[in-house]
XYZ file of C-alpha atoms in Angstrom:
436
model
C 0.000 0.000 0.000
C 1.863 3.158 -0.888
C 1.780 6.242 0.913
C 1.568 8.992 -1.250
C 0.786 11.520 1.541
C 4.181 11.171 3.183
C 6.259 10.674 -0.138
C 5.136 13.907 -1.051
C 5.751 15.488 2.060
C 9.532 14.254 1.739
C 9.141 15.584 -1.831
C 8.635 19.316 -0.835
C 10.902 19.403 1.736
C 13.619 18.415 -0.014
C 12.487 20.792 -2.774
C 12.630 23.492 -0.415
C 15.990 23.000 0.952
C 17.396 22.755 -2.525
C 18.376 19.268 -3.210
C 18.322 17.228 -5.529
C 17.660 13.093 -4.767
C 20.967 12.326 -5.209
C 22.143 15.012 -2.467
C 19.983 13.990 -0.619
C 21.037 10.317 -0.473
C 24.086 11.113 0.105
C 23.682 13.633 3.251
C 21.194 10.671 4.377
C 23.582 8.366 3.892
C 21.240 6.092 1.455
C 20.945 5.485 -2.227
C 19.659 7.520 -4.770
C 16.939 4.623 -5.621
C 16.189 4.974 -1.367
C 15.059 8.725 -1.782
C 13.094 8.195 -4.963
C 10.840 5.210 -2.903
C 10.299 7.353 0.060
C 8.849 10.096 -2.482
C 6.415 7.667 -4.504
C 4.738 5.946 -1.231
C 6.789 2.522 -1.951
C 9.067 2.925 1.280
C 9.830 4.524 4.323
C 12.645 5.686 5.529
C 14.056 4.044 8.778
C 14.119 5.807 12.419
C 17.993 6.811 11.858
C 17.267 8.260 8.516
C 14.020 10.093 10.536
C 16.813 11.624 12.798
C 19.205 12.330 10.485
C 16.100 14.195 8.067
C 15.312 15.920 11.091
C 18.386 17.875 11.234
C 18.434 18.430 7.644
C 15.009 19.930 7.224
C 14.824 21.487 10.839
C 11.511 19.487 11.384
C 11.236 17.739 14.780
C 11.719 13.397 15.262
C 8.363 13.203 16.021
C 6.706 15.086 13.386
C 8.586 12.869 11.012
C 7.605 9.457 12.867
C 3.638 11.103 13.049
C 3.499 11.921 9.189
C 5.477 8.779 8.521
C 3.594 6.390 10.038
C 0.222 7.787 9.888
C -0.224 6.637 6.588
C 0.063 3.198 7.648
C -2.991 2.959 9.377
C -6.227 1.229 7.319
C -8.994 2.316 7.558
C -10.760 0.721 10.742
C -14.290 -0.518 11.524
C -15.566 -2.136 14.231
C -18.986 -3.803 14.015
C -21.228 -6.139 16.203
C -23.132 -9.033 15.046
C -25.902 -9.810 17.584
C -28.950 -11.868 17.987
C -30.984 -14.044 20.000
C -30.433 -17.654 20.405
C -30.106 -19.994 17.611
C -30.376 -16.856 15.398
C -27.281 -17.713 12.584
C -24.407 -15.811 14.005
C -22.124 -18.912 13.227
C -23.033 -19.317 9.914
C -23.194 -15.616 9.234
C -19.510 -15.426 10.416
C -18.386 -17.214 7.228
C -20.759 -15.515 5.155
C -18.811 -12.102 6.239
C -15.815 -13.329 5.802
C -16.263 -14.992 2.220
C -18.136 -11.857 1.304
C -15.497 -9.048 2.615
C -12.558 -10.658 1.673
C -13.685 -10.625 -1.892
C -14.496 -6.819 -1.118
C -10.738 -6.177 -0.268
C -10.790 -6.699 3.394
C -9.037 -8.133 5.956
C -11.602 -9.876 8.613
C -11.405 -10.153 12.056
C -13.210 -11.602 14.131
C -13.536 -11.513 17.847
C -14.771 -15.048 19.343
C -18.178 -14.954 21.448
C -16.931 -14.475 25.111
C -19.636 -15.758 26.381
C -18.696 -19.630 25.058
C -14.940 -19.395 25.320
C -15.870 -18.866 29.087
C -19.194 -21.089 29.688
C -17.305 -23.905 27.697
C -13.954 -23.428 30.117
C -15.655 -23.585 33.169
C -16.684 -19.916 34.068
C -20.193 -19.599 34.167
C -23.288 -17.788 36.071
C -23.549 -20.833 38.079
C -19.988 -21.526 38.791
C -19.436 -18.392 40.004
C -20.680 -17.191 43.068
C -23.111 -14.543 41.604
C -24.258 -13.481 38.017
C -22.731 -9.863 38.717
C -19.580 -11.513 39.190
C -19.800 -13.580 36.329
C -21.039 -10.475 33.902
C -18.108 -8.246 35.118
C -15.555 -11.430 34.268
C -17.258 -11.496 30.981
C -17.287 -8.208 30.423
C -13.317 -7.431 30.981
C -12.663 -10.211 28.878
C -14.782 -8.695 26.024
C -12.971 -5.450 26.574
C -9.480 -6.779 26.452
C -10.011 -8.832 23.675
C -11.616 -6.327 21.425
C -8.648 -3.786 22.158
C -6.028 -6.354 21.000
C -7.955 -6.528 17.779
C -8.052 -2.884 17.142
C -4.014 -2.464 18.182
C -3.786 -5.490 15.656
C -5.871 -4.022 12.961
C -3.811 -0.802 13.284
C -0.380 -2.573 12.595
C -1.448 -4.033 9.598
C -0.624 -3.492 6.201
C -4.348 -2.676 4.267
C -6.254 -0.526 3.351
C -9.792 -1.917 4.842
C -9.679 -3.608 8.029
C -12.928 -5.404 9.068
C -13.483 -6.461 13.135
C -16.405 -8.228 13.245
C -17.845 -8.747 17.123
C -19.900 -11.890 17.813
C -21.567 -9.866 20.151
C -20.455 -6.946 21.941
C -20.442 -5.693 25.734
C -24.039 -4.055 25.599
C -25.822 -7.979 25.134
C -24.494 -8.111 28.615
C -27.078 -6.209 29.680
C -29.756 -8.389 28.554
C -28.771 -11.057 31.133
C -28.531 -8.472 33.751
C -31.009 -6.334 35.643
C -30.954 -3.074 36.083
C -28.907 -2.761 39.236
C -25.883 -5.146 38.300
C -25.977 -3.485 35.158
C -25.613 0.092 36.970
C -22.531 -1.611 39.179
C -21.131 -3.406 36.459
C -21.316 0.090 34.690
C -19.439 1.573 37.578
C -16.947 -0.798 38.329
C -15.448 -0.517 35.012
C -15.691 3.334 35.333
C -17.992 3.963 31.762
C -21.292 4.570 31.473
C -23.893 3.235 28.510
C -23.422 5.723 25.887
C -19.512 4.754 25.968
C -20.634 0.947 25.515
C -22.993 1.031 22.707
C -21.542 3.642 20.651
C -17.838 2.424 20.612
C -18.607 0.001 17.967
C -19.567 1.725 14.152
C -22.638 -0.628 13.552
C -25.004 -3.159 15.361
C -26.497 -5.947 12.869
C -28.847 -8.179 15.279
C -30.250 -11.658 13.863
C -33.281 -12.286 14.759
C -33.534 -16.040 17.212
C -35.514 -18.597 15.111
C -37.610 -18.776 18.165
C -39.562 -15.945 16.573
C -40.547 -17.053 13.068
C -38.681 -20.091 12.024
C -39.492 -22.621 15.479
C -39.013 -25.499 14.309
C -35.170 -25.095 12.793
C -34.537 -24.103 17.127
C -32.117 -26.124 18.530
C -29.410 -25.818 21.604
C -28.127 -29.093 20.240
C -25.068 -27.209 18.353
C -24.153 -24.842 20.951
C -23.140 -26.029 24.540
C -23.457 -22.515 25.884
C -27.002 -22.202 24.964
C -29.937 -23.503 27.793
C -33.046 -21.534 26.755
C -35.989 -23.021 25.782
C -37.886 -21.458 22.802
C -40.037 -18.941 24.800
C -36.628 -18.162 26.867
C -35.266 -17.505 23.602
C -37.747 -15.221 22.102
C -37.830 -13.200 25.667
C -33.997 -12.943 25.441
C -33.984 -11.852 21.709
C -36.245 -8.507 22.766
C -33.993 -7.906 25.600
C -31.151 -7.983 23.208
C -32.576 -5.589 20.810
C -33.541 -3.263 23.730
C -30.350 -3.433 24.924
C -28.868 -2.002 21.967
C -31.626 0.414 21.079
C -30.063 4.009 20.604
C -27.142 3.325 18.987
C -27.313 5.395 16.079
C -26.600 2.298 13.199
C -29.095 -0.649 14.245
C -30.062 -2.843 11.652
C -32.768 -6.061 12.659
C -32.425 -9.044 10.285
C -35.340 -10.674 10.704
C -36.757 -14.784 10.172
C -39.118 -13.321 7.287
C -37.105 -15.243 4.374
C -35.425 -18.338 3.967
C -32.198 -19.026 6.465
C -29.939 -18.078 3.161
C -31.337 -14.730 2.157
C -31.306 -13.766 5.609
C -27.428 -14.158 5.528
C -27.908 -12.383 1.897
C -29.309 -9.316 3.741
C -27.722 -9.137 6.429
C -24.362 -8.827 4.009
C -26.393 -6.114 1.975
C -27.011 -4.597 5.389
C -23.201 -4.358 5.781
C -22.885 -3.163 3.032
C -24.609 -0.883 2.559
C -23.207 0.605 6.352
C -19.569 0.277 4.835
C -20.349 1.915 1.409
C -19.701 -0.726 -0.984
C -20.008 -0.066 -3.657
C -20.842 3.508 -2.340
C -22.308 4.612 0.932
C -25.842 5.374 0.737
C -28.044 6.217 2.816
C -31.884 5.419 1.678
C -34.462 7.037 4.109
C -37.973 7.757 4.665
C -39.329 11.413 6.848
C -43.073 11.195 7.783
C -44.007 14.191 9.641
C -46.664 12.863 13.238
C -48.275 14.199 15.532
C -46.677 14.979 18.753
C -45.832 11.566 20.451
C -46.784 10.798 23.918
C -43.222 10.828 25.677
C -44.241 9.050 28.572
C -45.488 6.147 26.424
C -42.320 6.363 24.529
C -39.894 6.493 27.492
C -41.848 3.363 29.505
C -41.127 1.376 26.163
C -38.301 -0.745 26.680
C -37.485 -1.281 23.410
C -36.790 2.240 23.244
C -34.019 5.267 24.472
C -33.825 8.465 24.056
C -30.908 10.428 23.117
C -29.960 14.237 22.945
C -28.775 15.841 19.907
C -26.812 18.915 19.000
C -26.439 19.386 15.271
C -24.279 21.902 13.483
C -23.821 23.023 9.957
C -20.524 23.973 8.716
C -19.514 25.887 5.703
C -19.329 23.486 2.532
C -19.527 23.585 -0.987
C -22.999 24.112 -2.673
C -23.390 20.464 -3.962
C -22.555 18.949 -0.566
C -23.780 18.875 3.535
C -21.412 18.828 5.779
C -22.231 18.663 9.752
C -20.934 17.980 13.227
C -23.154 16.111 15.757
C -23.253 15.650 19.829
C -25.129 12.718 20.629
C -25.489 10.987 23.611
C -27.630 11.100 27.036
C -26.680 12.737 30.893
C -23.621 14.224 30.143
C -21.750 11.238 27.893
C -21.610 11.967 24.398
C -19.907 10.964 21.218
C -19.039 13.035 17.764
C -19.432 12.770 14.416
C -18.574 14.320 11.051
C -20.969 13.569 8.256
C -21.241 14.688 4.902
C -23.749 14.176 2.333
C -24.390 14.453 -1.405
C -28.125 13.812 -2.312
C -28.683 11.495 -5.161
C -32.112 10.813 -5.510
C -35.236 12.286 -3.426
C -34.646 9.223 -1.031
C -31.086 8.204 -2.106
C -28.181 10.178 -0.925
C -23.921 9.421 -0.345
C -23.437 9.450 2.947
C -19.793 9.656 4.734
C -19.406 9.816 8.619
C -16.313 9.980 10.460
C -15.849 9.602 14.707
C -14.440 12.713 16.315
C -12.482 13.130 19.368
C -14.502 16.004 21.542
C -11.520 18.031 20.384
C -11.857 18.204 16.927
C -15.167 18.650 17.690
C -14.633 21.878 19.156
C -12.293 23.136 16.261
C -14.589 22.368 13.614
C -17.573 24.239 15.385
C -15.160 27.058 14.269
C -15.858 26.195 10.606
C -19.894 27.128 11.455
C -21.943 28.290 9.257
C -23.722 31.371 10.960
C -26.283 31.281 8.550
C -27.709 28.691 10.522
C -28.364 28.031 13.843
C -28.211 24.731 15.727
C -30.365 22.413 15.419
C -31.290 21.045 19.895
C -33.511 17.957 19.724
C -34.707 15.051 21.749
C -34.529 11.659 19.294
C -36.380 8.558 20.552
C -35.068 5.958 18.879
C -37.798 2.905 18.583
C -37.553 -0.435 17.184
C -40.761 -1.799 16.370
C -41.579 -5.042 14.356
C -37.717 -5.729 13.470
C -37.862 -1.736 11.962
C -35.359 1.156 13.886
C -37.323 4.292 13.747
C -35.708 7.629 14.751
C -38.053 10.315 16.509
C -37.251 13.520 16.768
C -38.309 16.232 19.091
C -37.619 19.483 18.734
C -38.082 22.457 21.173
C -39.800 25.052 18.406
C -42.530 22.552 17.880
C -45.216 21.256 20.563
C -48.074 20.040 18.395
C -45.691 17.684 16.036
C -42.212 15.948 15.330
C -40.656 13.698 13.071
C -40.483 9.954 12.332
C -37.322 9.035 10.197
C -36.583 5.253 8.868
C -33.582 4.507 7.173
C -33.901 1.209 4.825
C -32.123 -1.216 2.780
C -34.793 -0.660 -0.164
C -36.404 2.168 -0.752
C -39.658 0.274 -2.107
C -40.138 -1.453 1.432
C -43.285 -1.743 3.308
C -43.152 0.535 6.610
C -45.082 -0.816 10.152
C -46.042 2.029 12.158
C -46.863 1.259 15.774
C -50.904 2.421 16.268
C -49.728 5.058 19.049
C -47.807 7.103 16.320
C -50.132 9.345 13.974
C -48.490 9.678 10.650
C -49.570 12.943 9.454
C -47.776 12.610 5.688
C -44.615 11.519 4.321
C -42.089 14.233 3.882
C -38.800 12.693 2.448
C -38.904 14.752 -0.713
C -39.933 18.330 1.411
C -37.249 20.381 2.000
C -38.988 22.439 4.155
C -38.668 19.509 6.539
C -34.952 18.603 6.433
C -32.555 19.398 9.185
C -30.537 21.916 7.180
C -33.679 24.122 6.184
C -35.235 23.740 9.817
C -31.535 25.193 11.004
C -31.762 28.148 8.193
C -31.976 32.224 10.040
C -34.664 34.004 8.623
C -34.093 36.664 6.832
């Protein structure tokens, strides 16, 4: 993978001090052929060439090592593949891998935690308390998935898959609420940290709910729950991860193939291949009843601070605070509208710092956009509802879908007013615009 970036930073400094490759080389102490790799992305140069660059371009050692191994690192992203019991995670495991590999990337995968302890004799019932067992699982989970990520960064690609078989929020579904809260402080993190350090949630739905009679516990040696158990765990799973901000439910509505077939369009799609769009539905409702929403427990609510930033005319680019009490992620996303429902979609993670500098990029033509989103998932659909403070007789209902043509279940409590996907007057970016 060459690294054009830093070549061509070694190109204009050595333009600027007024040598040629050769010169170069020599002062370096390397070959002429050396210099010309390091400029073209094949090579880098080693740390006693950094120092000895250093001195001859008056740029600090650890600039040098920051620029020149920067470019090293892939592109990184961490996802979670979830589900009930007897739901296909196994099998779906190989269909990732098959299907991403192909795709360019190298796969990872980090093993259930879960079996690799149940199976080696730690267990809820070996130990002397399900808290204690949940808190061995979870440091396990967390050590694990942080050798993947300092694995994935030493690698030599460009796209760098980690696929979870589950992640540390499916914990909670085996907890309750209190040994989830001490679990939660123990570890010194809080729920918003959990569920949003991974990029994307798929969850496959248990055939307890839909396909019965292909449930089994006869190929796991982990799994003890008995078809109702299974279906009552698979809704505590999805609740679980409710609010993270890319859920995707694969459901038991098609055959046991082309449910591996979407979830791997699902993936796609979330990834961008072959380009990252983002299909979506806006129906404008009436104003929900919150207290219905927030006693649901297949739904959370988060808090959202949106902000435009200066762009070019054919693009949107914006920064977002999202989280709940005080524990927020970032994001950078930009978007290029294709079709009335289609549109490229790129988002990046922010550290709260760059954050902070891009709110200096702002564009003061439009104000920020405060609102409360529920997020819902109802009938294996994630619906987004949204808030906001200027309005108290209706909100917004957003779905995001794998196909735009596909049939949308609204729960009986939520009055769809009209559809308003094609209306700009009901996007984000026009709802943010000053008036005149």
């Amino acid at each position: 993978m060459n690294d054009y970036a830093f070549g061509n930073y070694i190109f204009h400094l050595r333009k600027q001090a007024g040598l040629t490759q050769a010169e170069l080389a020599k002062l370096v102490g390397v070959t002429n052929k050396a210099v010309s790799k390091w400029e073209v992305g094949k090579s880098k140069p080693s740390v006693e060439s950094v120092r000895k660059l250093s001195g001859l371009f008056h740029v600090s050692v650890d600039e040098l090592l920051r620029r020149r191994d920067a470019g090293r690192r892939a592109e990184i992203k961490k996802v979670v593949i979830t589900g009930g019991p007897c739901a296909g995670k196994s099998t779906a495991m190989s269909w990732v891998q098959n299907a991403f590999t192909q795709m360019g990337y190298v796969v990872l995968f980090v093993p259930e935690t879960a079996t690799e302890l149940i199976t080696g004799g730690v267990a809820p019932w070996t130990c002397d308390s399900n808290s204690s067992y949940q808190k061995c699982q979870l440091r396990l989970q967390f050590e694990k998935e942080k050798v993947f990520e300092q694995a994935a960064e030493t690698m030599d690609a460009d796209k760098v898959l980690i696929v979870c078989d589950r992640g540390t929020m499916d914990n909670k579904a085996y907890m309750d609420d209190l040994e989830f809260a001490q679990a939660l402080e123990h570890f010194g993190t809080n729920e918003v940290q959990l569920r949003d350090s991974y990029d994307a949630v798929f969850h496959l739905v248990t055939a307890a709910k839909g396909a019965e009679e292909f449930y089994t516990k006869s190929n796991n040696a982990a799994r003890t729950e008995t078809v109702e158990e299974a279906a009552d765990r698979d809704d505590k799973l999805i609740a679980a991860w409710t609010g993270h901000p890319h859920l995707r439910v694969i459901d038991n509505s098609t055959d046991f193939e082309d449910k591996m077939r979407r979830l791997v369009a699902e993936i796609s799609s979330f990834l961008g291949e072959p380009e990252p769009y983002e299909i979506e539905r806006k129906f404008l409702i009436e104003y929900p009843d919150v207290k219905w929403l927030e006693s649901l427990p297949n739904c959370q609510r988060v808090e959202i601070i949106q902000t435009y930033l200066r762009s070019d005319s054919d693009k949107e680019v914006r920064v977002r605070q999202r989280g709940f009490e005080g524990h927020y992620i970032y994001t950078q996303t930009t978007k290029r509208t294709i079709s009335d429902v289609k549109r490229v979609e790129v988002e990046r993670r922010l550290s709260e710092g760059e954050y902070i500098r891009l709110l200096m990029s702002a564009d003061t033509t439009r104000r920020q956009i405060r609102k409360d989103r529920y997020c819902l998932t109802y009938e294996n659909q994630y619906f987004e509802i949204d808030i906001f403070p200027f309005w108290h007789d209706k909100a917004i209902a957003e779905i995001e879908l794998s196909d735009e043509n596909a049939d949308i279940a609204f729960p009986k409590q939520i009055k769809v007013i009209r559809e308003v996907t094609d209306d700009e007057s009901f996007k984000n970016a026009s709802l943010a615009k000053i008036a005149d």
